[in-house]
Coordinates of C-alpha atoms in Angstrom, one line a residue:
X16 CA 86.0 139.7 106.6
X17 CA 85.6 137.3 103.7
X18 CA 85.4 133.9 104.9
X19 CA 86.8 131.8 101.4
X20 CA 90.0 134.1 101.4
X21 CA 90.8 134.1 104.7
X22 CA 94.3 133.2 105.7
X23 CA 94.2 131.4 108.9
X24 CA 97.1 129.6 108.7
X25 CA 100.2 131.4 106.8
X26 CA 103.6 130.1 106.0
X27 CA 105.2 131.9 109.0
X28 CA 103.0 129.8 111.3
X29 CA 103.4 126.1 113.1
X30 CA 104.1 123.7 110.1
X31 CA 102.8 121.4 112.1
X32 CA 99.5 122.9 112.3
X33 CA 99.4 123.0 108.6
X34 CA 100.4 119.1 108.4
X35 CA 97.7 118.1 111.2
X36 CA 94.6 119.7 108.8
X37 CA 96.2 118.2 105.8
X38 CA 95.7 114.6 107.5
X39 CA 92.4 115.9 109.2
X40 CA 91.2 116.6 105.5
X41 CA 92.9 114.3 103.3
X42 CA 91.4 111.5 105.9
X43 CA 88.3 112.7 105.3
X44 CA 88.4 113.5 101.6
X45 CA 89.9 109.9 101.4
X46 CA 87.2 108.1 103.5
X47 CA 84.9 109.1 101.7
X48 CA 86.0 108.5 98.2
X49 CA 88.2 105.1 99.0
X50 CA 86.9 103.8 102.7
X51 CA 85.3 101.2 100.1
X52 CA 88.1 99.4 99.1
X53 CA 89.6 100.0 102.2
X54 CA 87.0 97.9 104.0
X55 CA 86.0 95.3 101.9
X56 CA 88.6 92.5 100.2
X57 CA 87.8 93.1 96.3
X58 CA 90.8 91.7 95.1
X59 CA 91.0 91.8 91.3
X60 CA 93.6 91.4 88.6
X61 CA 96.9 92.1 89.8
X62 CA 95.9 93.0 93.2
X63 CA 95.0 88.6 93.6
X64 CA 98.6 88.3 92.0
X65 CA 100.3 89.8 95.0
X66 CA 97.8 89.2 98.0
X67 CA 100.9 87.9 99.6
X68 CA 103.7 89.7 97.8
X69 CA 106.5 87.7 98.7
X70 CA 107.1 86.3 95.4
X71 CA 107.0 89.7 93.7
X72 CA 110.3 90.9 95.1
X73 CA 112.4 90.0 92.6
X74 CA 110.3 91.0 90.1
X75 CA 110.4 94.2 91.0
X76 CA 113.5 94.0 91.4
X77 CA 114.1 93.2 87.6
X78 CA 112.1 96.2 86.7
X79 CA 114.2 98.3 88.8
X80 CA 112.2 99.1 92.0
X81 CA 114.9 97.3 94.2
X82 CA 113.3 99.5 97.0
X83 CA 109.8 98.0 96.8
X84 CA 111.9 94.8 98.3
X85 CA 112.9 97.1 101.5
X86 CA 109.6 98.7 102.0
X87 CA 107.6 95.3 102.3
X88 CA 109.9 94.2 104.8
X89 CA 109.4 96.9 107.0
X90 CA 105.0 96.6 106.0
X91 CA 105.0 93.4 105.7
X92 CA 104.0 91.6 102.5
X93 CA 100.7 90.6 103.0
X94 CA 98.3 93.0 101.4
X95 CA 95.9 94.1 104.3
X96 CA 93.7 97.1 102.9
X97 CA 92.5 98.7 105.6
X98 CA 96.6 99.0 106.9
X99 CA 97.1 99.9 103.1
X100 CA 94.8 102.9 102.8
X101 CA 95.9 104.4 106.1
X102 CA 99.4 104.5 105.1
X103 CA 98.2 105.7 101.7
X104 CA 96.2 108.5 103.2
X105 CA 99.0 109.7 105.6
X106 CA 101.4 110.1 102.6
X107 CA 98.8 111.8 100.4
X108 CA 98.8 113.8 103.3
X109 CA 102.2 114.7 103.0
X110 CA 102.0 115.7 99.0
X111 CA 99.3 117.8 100.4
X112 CA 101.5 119.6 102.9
X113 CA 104.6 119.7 100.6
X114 CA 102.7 121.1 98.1
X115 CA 100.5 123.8 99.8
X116 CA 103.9 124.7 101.2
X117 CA 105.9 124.7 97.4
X118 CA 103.1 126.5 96.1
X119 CA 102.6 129.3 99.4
X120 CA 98.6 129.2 99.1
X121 CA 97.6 131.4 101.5
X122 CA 93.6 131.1 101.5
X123 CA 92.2 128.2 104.3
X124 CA 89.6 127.2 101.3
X125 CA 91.7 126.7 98.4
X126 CA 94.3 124.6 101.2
X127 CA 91.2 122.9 101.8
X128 CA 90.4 121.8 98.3
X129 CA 93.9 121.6 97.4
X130 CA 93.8 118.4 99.9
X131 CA 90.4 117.0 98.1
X132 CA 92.3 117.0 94.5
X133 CA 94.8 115.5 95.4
X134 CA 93.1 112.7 97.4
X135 CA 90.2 112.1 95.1
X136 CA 92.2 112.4 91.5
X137 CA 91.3 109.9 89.3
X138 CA 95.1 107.8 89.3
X139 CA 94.1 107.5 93.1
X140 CA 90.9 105.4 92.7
X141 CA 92.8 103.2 89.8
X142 CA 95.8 102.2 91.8
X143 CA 93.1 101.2 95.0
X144 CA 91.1 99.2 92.4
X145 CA 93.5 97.2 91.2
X146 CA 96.9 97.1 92.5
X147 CA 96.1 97.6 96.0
X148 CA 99.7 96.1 96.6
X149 CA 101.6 98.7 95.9
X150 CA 99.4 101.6 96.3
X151 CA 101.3 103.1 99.7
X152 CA 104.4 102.1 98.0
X153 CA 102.8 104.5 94.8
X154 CA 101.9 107.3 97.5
X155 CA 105.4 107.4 99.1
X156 CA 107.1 107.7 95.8
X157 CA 105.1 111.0 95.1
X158 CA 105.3 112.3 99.0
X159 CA 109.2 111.8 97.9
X160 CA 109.0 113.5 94.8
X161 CA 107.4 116.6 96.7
X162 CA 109.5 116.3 99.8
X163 CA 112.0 117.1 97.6
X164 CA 110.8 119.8 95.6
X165 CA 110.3 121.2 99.1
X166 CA 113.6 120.7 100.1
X167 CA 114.8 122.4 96.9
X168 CA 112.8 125.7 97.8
X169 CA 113.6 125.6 101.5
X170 CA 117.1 125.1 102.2
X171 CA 120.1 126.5 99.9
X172 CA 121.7 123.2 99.5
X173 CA 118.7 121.0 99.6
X174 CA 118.4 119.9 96.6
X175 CA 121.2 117.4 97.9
X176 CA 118.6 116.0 100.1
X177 CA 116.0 115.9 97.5
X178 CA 118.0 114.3 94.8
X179 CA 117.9 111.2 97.6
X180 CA 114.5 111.7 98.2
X181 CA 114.1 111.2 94.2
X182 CA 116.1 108.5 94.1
X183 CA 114.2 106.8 97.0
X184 CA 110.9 107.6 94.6
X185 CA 112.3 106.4 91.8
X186 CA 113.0 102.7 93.4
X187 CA 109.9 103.0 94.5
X188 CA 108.1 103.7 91.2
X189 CA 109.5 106.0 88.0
X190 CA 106.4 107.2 86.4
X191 CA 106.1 109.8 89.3
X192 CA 109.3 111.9 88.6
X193 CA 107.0 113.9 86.6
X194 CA 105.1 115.2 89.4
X195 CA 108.8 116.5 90.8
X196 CA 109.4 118.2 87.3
X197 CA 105.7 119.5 87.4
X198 CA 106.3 121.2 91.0
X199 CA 109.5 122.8 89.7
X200 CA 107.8 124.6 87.1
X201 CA 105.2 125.7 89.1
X202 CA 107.7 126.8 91.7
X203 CA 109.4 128.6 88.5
X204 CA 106.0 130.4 87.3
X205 CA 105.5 131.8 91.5
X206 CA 109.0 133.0 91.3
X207 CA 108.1 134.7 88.1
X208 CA 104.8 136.0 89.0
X209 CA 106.3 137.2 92.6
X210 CA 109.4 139.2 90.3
X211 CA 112.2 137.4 92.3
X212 CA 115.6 138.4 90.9
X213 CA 116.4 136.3 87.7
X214 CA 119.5 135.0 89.7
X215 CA 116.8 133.4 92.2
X216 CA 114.9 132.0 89.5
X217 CA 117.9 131.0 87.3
X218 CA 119.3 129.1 90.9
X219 CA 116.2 127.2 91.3
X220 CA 116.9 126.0 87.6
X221 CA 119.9 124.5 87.9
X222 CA 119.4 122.9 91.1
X223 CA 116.2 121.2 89.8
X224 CA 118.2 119.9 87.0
X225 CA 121.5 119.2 89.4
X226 CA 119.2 117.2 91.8
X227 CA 117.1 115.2 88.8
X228 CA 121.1 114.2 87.9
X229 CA 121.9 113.1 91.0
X230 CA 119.1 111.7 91.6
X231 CA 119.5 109.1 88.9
X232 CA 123.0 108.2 89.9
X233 CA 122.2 107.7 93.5
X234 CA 119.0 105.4 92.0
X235 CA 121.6 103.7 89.4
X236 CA 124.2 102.9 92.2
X237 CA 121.3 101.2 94.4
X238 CA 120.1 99.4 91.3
X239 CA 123.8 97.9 90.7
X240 CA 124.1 97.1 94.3
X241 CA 120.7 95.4 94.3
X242 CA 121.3 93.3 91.1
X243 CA 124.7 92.6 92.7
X244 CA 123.3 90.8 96.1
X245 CA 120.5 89.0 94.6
X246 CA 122.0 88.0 91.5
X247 CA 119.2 89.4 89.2
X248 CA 119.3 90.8 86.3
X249 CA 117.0 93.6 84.4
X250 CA 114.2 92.3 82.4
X251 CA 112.9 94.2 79.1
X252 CA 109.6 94.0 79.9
X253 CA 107.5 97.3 78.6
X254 CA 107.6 98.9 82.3
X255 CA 111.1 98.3 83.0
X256 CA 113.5 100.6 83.8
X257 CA 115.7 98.7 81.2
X258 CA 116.5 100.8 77.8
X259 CA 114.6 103.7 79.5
X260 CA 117.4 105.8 77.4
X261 CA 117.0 104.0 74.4
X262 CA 115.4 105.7 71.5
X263 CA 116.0 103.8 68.6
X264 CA 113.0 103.2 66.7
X265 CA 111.5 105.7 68.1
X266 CA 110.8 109.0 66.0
X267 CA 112.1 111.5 68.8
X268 CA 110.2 114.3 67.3
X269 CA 106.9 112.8 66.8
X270 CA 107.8 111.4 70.2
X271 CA 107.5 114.6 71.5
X272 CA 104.6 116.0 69.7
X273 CA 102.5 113.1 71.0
X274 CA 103.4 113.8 74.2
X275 CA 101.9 117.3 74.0
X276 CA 99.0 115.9 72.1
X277 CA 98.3 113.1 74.3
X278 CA 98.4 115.1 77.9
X279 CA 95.6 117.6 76.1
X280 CA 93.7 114.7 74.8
X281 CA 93.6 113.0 78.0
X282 CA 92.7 116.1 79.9
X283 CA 89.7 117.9 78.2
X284 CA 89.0 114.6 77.7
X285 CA 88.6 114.5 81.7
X286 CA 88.2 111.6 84.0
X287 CA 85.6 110.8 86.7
X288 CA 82.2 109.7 86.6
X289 CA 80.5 112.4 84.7
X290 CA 82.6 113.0 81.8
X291 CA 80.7 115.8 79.9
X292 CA 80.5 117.6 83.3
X293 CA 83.7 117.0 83.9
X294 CA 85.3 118.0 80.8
X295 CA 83.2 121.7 80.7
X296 CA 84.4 122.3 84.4
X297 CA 87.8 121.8 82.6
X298 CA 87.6 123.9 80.2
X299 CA 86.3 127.1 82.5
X300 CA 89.2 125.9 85.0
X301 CA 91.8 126.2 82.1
X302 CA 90.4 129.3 81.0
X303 CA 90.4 131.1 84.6
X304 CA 93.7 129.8 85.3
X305 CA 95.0 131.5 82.0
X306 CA 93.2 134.6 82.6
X307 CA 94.3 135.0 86.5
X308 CA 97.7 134.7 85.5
X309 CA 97.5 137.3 82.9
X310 CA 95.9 139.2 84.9
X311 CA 98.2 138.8 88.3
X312 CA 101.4 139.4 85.5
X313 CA 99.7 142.3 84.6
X314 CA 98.6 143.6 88.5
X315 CA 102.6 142.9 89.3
X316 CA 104.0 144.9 86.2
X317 CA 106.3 141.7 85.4
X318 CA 109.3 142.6 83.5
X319 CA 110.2 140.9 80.0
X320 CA 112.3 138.5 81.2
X321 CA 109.6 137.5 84.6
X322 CA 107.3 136.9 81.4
X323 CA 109.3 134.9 79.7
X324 CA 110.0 132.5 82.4
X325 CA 106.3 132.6 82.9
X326 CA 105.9 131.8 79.5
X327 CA 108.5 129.4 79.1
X328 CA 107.3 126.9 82.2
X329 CA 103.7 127.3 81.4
X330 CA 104.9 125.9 77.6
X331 CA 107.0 122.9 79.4
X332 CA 104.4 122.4 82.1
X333 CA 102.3 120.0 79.7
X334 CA 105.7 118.0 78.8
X335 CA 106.9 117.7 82.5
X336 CA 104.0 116.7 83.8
X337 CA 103.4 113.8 81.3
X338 CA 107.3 112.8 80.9
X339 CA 106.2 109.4 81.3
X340 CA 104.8 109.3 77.9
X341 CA 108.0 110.4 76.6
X342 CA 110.5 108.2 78.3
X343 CA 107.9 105.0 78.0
X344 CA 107.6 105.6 74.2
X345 CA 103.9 106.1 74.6
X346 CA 104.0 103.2 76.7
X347 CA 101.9 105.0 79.5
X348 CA 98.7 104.3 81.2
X349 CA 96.1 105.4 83.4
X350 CA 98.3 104.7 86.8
X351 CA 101.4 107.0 85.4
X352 CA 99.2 110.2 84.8
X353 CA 98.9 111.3 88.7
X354 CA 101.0 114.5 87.8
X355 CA 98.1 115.7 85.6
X356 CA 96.2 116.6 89.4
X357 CA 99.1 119.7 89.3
X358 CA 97.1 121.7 86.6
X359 CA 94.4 121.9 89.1
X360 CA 96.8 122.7 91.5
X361 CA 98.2 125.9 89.2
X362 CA 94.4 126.9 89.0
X363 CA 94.0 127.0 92.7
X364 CA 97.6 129.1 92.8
X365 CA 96.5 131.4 90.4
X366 CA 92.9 131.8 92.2
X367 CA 95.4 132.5 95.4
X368 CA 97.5 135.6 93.7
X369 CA 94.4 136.9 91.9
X370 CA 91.2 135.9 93.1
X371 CA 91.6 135.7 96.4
X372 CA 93.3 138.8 97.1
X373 CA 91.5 142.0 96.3
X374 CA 94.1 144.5 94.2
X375 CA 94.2 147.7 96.1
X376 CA 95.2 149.9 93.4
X377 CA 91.8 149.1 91.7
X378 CA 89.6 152.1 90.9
X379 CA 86.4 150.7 91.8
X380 CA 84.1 151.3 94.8
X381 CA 85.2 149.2 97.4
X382 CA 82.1 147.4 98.0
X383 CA 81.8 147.0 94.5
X384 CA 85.5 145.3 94.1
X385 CA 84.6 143.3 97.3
X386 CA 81.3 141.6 95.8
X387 CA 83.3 140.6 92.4
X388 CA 86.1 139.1 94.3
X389 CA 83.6 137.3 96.6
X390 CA 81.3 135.8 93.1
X391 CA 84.8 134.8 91.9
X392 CA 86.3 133.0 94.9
X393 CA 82.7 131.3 95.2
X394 CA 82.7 130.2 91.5
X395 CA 86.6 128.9 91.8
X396 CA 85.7 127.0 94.6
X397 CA 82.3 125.6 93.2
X398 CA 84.3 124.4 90.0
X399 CA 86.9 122.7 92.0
X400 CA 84.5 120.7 94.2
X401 CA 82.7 119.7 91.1
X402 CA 85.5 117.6 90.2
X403 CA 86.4 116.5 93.8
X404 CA 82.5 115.7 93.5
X405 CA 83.5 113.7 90.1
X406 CA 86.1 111.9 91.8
X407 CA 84.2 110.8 94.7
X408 CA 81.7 109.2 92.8
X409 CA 83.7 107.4 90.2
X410 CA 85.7 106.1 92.8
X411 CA 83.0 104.3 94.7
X412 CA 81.3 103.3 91.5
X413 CA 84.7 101.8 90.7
X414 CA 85.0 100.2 94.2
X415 CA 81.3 98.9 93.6
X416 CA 82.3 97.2 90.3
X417 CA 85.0 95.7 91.6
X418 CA 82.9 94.5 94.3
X419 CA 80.6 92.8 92.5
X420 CA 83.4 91.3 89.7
X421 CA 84.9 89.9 93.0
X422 CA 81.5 88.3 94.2
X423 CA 80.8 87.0 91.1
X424 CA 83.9 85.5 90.0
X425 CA 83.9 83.7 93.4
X426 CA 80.8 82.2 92.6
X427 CA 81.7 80.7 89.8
X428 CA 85.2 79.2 90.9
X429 CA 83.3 77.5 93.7
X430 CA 81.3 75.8 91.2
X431 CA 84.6 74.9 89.5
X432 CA 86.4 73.6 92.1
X433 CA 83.4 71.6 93.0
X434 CA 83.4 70.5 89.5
X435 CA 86.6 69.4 90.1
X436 CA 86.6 67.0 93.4
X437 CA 83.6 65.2 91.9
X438 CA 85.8 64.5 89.2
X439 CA 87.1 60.5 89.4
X440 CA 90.7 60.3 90.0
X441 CA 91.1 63.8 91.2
X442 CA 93.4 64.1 94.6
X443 CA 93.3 67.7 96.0
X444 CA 96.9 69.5 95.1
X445 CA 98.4 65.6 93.4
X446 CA 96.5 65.9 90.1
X447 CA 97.4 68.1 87.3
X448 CA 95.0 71.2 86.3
X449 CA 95.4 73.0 83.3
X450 CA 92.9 75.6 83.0
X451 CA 91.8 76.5 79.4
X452 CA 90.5 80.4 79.5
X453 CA 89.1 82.4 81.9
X454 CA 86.3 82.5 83.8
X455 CA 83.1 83.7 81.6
X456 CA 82.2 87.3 82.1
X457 CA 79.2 90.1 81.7
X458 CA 79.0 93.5 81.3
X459 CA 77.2 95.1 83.6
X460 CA 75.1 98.3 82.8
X461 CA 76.0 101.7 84.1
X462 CA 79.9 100.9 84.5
X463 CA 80.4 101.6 81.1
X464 CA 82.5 104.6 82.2
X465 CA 85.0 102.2 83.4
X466 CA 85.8 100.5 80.2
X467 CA 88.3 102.5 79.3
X468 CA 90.3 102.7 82.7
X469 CA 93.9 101.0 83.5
X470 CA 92.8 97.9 85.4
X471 CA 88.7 98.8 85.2
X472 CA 87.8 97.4 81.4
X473 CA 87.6 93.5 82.6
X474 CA 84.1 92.0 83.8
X475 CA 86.2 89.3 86.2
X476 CA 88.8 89.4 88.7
X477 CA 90.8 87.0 87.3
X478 CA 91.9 88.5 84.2
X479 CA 95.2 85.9 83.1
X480 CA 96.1 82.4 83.6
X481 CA 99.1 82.9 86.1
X482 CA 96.6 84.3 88.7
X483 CA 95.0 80.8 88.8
X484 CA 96.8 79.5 91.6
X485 CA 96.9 82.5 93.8
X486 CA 93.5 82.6 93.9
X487 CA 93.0 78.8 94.6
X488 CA 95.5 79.4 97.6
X489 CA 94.9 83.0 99.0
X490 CA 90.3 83.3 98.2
X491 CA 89.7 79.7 98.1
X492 CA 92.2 78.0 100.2
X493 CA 92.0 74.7 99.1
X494 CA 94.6 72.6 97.4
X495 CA 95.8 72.7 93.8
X496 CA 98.6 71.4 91.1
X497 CA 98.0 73.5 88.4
X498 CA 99.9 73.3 85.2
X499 CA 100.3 75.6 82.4
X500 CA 100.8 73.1 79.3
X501 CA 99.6 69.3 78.3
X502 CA 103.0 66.5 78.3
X503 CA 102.7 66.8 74.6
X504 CA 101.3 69.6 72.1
X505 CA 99.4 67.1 69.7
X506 CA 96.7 67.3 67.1
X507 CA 94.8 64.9 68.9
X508 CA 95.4 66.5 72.4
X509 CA 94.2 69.7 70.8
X510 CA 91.2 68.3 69.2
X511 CA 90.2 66.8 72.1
X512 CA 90.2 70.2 74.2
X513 CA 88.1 71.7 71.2
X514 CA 85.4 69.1 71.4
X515 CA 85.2 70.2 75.2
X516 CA 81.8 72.5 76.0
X517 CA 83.0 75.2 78.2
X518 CA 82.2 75.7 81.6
X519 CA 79.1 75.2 83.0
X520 CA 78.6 72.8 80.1
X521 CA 78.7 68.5 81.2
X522 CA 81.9 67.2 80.5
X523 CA 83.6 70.9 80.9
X524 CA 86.2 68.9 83.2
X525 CA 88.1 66.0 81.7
X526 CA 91.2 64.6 81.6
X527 CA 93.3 64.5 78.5
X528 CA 96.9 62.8 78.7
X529 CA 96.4 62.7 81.9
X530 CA 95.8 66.3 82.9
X531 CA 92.3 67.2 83.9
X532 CA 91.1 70.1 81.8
X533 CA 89.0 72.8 82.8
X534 CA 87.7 74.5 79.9
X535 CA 86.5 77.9 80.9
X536 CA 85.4 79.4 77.5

């Protein structure tokens, strides 16, 4: 019996078996790569914006996630991480489930790593790093976006249900439709490779594009009724749902081209820790992929219109799954890409329906077509843990950075506000404090990996000047009146903040018409 393809769990059995070793392995998976941030408070950037996310409601509410609201009332708005990444991990393991399911792998190892990519992937370890806030509010929008896929597949009208499972997602957060729209092409490509009828496969079409539909107008009708009550209105801001449709200005063609360009740059450009690793174990995974579906086409004798479908949603397959880059006008970062996971995921199917499951029509010795199939199931499974390997150590690197920009940063706002009570005239939370700068930072050898990353490139944790307070109030808990501006914008005002030294310099603290200035660089 071969051990890597062997199907102890198929789709006919308990689905609930199936969901308890996604969380079994997900859990661990996750542990391993986040339990970091889970345990430790390394609040940074927008993460110390929201520690206590009350205030972000209607902000969110503005950009269109009027859900977001709903959720935090139910998990309450504090941000506690440990609480945080358990939720997270319990609905990454439900995009694990849905998708094994969507996809029908069969073999116990590739359900296995399926669970580690999607747990470790790189958009996983950016959203714990620095938005902690909304990170199970990020994981339930893409447990949605597969739940309905899955519902799609499963039932003949349930795309109904998983156009409001969408619409749920998308209140939760937008970016992540493309993960739904990856799924369906996948699901297209099995149906292809598997010769269902072209009615099947044409059905599954139209119901993916019927559900996206209603999906939006069951999202829009929320977003009216949740501008309605609170009396808010849309902002423009660059990740607003606001003039999503709008493309003037916007070159639709090159638009599109950039899209295509930009997911292949970003992938062979690869993410993780070890990036030249990374980026050859990409290459061989796209090039076994390619070749097991050729050669599983070819094992199934596909007729010309199976291989046009194929065709067609392998060609679309880099679109959908960075759609974000299209509808954002190229407005995307590091946090939107978690649909990018999915062409691992098509690796692994394609491993299922070629390389781990011997063809019996082949000519060859028996023994002989049992010891290839066995090297290839043991190489497949070698490249994938490479990356999960990747991911597990950029993550805690990443968690370790953040670690120390937390410690540090600390350090030196303790000094400040020290600075600041030894200051004559200065009465905890009466006097004004306008804060010139940020707090000064280093680069640290051996992150340099990180630079690049959504959230990851600053040396601090306070990275702009609104977070000021929050921190004061939430890491510090001491009093403070902090303003944003001087009474009057004068020469001499601003002449006299210029001959400041910045902090730790003497005379770093002073007051100038009447507001004490702390002049951090």
């Amino acid at each position: 019996m071969n051990p890597l393809g062997a199907d102890t769990l198929t789709l006919q059995d308990n689905w609930l078996a199936l969901l308890r070793r996604c969380v079994l392995f997900v859990f661990g998976f996750g542990l391993l790569a986040h339990a970091y941030c889970y345990l430790n408070p390394i609040f940074s950037h927008d993460a110390l914006y929201t520690l206590s996310a009350a205030h972000d409601n209607a902000w969110q509410i503005e950009l269109g996630r009027w859900a977001q609201p709903i959720y935090r009332a139910l998990r309450a708005p504090v941000t506690a991480p440990w609480l945080i990444g358990c939720i997270s991990l319990f609905f990454l393991s439900l995009v694990s489930f849905f998708t094994i399911r969507i996809l029908g792998l069969r073999s116990a190892a590739l359900r296995v790593l399926a669970c580690g990519l999607l747990t470790c992937y790189m958009t996983v370890t950016i959203v714990n790093a620095s938005y902690l806030s909304w990170a199970d509010m990020f994981m339930l929008a893409l447990a949605l976006c597969c739940a309905g896929v899955f519902l799609l597949k499963r039932f003949k009208f349930g795309f109904l249900g998983g156009a409001l499972c969408l619409a749920v997602a998308l209140a939760l957060y937008q970016p992540y439709l493309s993960v739904a729209v990856g799924l369906v092409l996948l699901l297209l490509i099995k149906m292809a490779l598997e010769k269902k009828s072209m009615r099947a496969v044409f059905t599954v079409a139209w119901k993916g594009l019927a559900m996206g539909a209603l999906a939006w107008i069951l999202y829009w009708i929320g977003q009216q009724i949740s501008l309605g009550v609170t009396g808010l209105t849309l902002t423009d801001s660059y990740n607003s749902i606001a003039g999503i449709w709008n493309f003037s200005g916007h070159a639709r063609l090159q638009l599109f081209i950039d899209t295509y360009r930009t997911f292949f740059s970003s992938f062979f450009s690869a993410g993780g820790y070890n990036v030249p690793a990374a980026v050859a174990v990409n290459v061989l995974i796209a090039t076994v992929t390619l070749a097991a579906l050729a050669a599983a086409a070819h094992r199934n004798r596909l007729r010309a219109a199976h291989i046009a479908v194929l065709l067609a949603a392998l060609v679309l397959l880099p679109f959908g799954l960075n759609l974000a880059y299209f509808m954002s006008k190229a407005a995307e970062h590091d946090v939107m890409k978690y649909a990018f996971v999915l062409l691992y995921l098509l690796a692994l199917f394609a491993a299922d329906k070629f390389i781990f499951r011997e063809n019996p029509e082949s000519s060859a010795p028996k023994e002989t077509r049992r010891g290839a199939y066995r090297i290839a199931q043991i190489a497949v499974c070698l490249l994938m843990a490479l990356i999960i390997g990747n991911g597990v150590i950029y993550a805690n690197g990443a968690y370790l950075k953040k670690d120390l920009e937390y410690q540090a940063t600390l350090s030196v706002m303790t000094r400040v506000a020290d600075r600041l009570e030894q200051t004559e005239g200065y009465v905890a939370g009466q006097t004004q404090v306008l804060f010139i700068g940020l707090p000064p930072e280093i680069t640290r050898t051996g992150f340099a990996r990180y630079a690049d990353a959504t959230g990851l490139s600053n040396n601090r944790s306070l990275t702009y000047d609104e977070i000021y307070p929050y921190y004061f109030e939430q890491v510090m808990g001491r009093e403070i009146n902090i303003t944003f501006g001087l009474p009057a914008d004068t020469a001499d005002n601003q002449a006299a903040i210029e001959r400041m030294p910045a902090f730790p310099g003497s005379g770093c603290c002073a007051y100038v018409d009447g507001v004490l200035v702390v002049k951090m660089e």
